[in-house]
XYZ file of C-alpha atoms in Angstrom:
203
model
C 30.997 -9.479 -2.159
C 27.488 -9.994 -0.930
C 25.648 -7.267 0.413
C 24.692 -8.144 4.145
C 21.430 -6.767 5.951
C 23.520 -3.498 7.393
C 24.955 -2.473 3.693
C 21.517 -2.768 3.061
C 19.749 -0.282 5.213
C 22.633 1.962 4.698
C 22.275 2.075 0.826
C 18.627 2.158 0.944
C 18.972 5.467 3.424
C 21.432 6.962 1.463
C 19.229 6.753 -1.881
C 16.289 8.318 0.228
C 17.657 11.096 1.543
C 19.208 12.205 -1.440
C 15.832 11.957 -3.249
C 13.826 13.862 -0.302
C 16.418 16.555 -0.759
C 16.058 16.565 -4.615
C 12.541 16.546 -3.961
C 12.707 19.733 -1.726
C 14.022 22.018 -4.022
C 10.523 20.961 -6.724
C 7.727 23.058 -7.115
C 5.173 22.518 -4.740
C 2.449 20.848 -7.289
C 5.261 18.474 -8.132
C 5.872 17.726 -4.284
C 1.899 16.318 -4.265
C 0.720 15.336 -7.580
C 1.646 11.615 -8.385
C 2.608 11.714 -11.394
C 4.875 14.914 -11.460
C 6.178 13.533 -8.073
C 7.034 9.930 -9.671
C 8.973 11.783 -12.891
C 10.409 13.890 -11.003
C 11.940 11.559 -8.523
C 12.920 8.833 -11.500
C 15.078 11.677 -13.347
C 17.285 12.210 -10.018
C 17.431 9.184 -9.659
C 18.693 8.502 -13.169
C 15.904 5.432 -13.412
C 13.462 5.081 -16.669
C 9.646 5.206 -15.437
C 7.858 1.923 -15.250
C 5.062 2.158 -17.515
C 2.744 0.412 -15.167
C 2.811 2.521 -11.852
C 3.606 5.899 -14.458
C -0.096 5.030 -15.547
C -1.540 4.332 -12.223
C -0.620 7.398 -10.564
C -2.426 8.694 -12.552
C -5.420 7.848 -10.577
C -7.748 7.205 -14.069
C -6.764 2.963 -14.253
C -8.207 1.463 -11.183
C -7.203 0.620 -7.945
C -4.852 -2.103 -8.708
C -1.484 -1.982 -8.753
C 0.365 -4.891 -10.365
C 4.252 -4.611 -10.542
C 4.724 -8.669 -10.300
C 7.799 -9.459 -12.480
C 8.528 -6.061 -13.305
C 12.281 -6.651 -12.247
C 12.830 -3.359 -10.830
C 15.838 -2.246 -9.566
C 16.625 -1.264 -5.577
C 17.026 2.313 -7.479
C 14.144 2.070 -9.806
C 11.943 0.740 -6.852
C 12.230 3.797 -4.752
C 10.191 6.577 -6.440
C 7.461 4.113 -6.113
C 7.687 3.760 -2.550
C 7.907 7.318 -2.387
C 4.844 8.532 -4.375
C 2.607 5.979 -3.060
C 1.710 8.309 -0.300
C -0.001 10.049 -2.900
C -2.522 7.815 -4.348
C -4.637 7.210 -1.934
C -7.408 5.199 -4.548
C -5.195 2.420 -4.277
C -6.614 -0.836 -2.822
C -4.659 -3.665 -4.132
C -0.581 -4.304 -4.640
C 1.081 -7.034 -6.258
C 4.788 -6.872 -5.487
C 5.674 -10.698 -6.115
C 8.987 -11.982 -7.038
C 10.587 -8.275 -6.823
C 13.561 -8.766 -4.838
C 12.439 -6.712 -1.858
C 14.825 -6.831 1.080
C 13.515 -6.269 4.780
C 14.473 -2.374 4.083
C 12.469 -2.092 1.529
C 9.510 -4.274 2.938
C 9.849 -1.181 6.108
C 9.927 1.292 3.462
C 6.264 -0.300 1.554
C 4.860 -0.448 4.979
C 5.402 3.372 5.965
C 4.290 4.343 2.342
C 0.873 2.170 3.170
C -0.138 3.344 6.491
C -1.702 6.372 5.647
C -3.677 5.494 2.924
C -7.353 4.984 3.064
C -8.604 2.543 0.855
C -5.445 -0.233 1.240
C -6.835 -4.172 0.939
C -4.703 -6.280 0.065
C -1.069 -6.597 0.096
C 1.456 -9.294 -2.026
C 5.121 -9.552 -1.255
C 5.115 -13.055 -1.988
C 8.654 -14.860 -3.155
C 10.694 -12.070 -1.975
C 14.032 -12.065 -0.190
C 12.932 -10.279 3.730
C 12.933 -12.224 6.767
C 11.315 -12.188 10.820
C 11.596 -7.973 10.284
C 9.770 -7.690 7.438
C 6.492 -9.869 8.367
C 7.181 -7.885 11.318
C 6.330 -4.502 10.135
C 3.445 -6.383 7.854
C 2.120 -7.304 10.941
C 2.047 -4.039 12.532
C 0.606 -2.769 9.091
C -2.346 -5.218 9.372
C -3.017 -4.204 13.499
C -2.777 -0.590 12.342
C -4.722 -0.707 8.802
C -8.552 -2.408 9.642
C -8.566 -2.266 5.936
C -6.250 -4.472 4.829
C -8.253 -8.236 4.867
C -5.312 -9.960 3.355
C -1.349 -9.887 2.981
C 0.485 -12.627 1.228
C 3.924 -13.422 2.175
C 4.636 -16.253 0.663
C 8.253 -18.374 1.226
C 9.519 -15.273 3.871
C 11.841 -16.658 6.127
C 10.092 -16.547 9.164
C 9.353 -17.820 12.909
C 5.995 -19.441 12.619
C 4.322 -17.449 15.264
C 4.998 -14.391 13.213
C 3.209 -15.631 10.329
C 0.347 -17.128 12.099
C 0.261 -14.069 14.169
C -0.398 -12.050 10.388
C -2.825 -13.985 9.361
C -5.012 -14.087 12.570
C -4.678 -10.398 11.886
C -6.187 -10.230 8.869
C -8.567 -12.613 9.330
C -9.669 -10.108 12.355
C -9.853 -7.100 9.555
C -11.729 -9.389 7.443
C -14.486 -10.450 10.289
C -14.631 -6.910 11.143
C -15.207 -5.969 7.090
C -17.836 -8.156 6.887
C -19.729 -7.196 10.445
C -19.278 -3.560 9.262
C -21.160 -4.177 6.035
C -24.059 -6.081 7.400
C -24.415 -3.499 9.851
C -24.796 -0.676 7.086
C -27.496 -3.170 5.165
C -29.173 -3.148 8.730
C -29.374 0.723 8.988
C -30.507 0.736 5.163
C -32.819 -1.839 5.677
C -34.061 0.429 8.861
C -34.089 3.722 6.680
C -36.171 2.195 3.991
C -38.668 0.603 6.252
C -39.087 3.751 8.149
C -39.497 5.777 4.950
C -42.353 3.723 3.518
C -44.178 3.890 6.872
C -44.628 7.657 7.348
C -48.122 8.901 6.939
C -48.816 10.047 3.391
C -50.291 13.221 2.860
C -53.406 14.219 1.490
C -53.720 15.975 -1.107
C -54.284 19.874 -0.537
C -54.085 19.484 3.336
């Protein structure tokens, strides 16, 4: 029997509470660091790690984090949402063609919206509709630092779509105003630093 939207937010809540209440009885350095958080979570949740985020949460490969085809289950997809939180270096996701229901699109977005350094975001080719792009949308308006999210084939209203990228081509104007104005006030700096009055010597 397929699963409809309902069975879906159901599941997905039932899987996260019982991992925040695994998760309370940890130590606290386990609670915060990444990687201990990310083991920890995949053994009660009876999931292998996935090589790829096991190594970026560990904050020492870069700030991109590329899980496109990594055909992770709805169970083996949810100690990543839940650690990301806690790697705030990361700039860039790739989450193409990874099954990712409206839930779990929700779920991505509250992980996100706390973290500093967040640019670019691809859900492309996944299963979410109108409430997904929704909460991408509010993402964007929330995050000036995100300058692009791909959606790809969502199914969609039109306005909603246009609507995210008009958003992010807002973050992206405001990037690039933002950068010009701190090569302005170096510019400034350095002009008024080679101006001041040099000193004689013994005076």
């Amino acid at each position: 029997m397929p699963v409809t939207p309902n069975d879906d937010i159901v599941e997905i809540s039932r899987r996260c509470d019982f991992l925040c209440m695994a998760l309370a009885s940890a130590e606290d350095d386990v609670k915060t660091n990444p990687t201990q958080r990310y083991m920890y979570l995949c053994k009660a949740s009876g999931e292998r790690p996935n090589h790829t985020f096991l190594h970026f949460s560990k904050g020492t490969c870069g700030t991109r984090l590329d899980l496109h085809r990594a055909y992770l289950s709805q169970r083996a997809i949810l100690p990543i949402l839940l650690t990301l939180p806690f790697c705030p270096w990361l700039e860039h996701i790739n989450l193409r063609e990874e099954r990712l229901t409206t839930t779990l699109v929700e779920l991505l977005c509250e992980s996100l919206r706390n973290l500093p350094c967040i640019r670019t975001i691809d859900v492309s080719m996944n299963p979410f509709g109108s409430f997904g792009v929704q909460a991408l949308l509010r993402l964007v308006l929330r995050k000036r630092s995100i300058v692009d999210c791909y959606v790809g084939d969502a199914q969609s209203v039109g306005s909603l779509l246009r609507r995210l990228q008009m958003a992010c081509e807002r973050n992206r104007r405001d990037a690039v105003d933002m950068e010009e104005e701190e090569e302005e006030e170096d510019e400034k700096e350095e002009k008024a630093f080679y101006t001041l009055p040099a000193e004689c010597p013994g005076s």
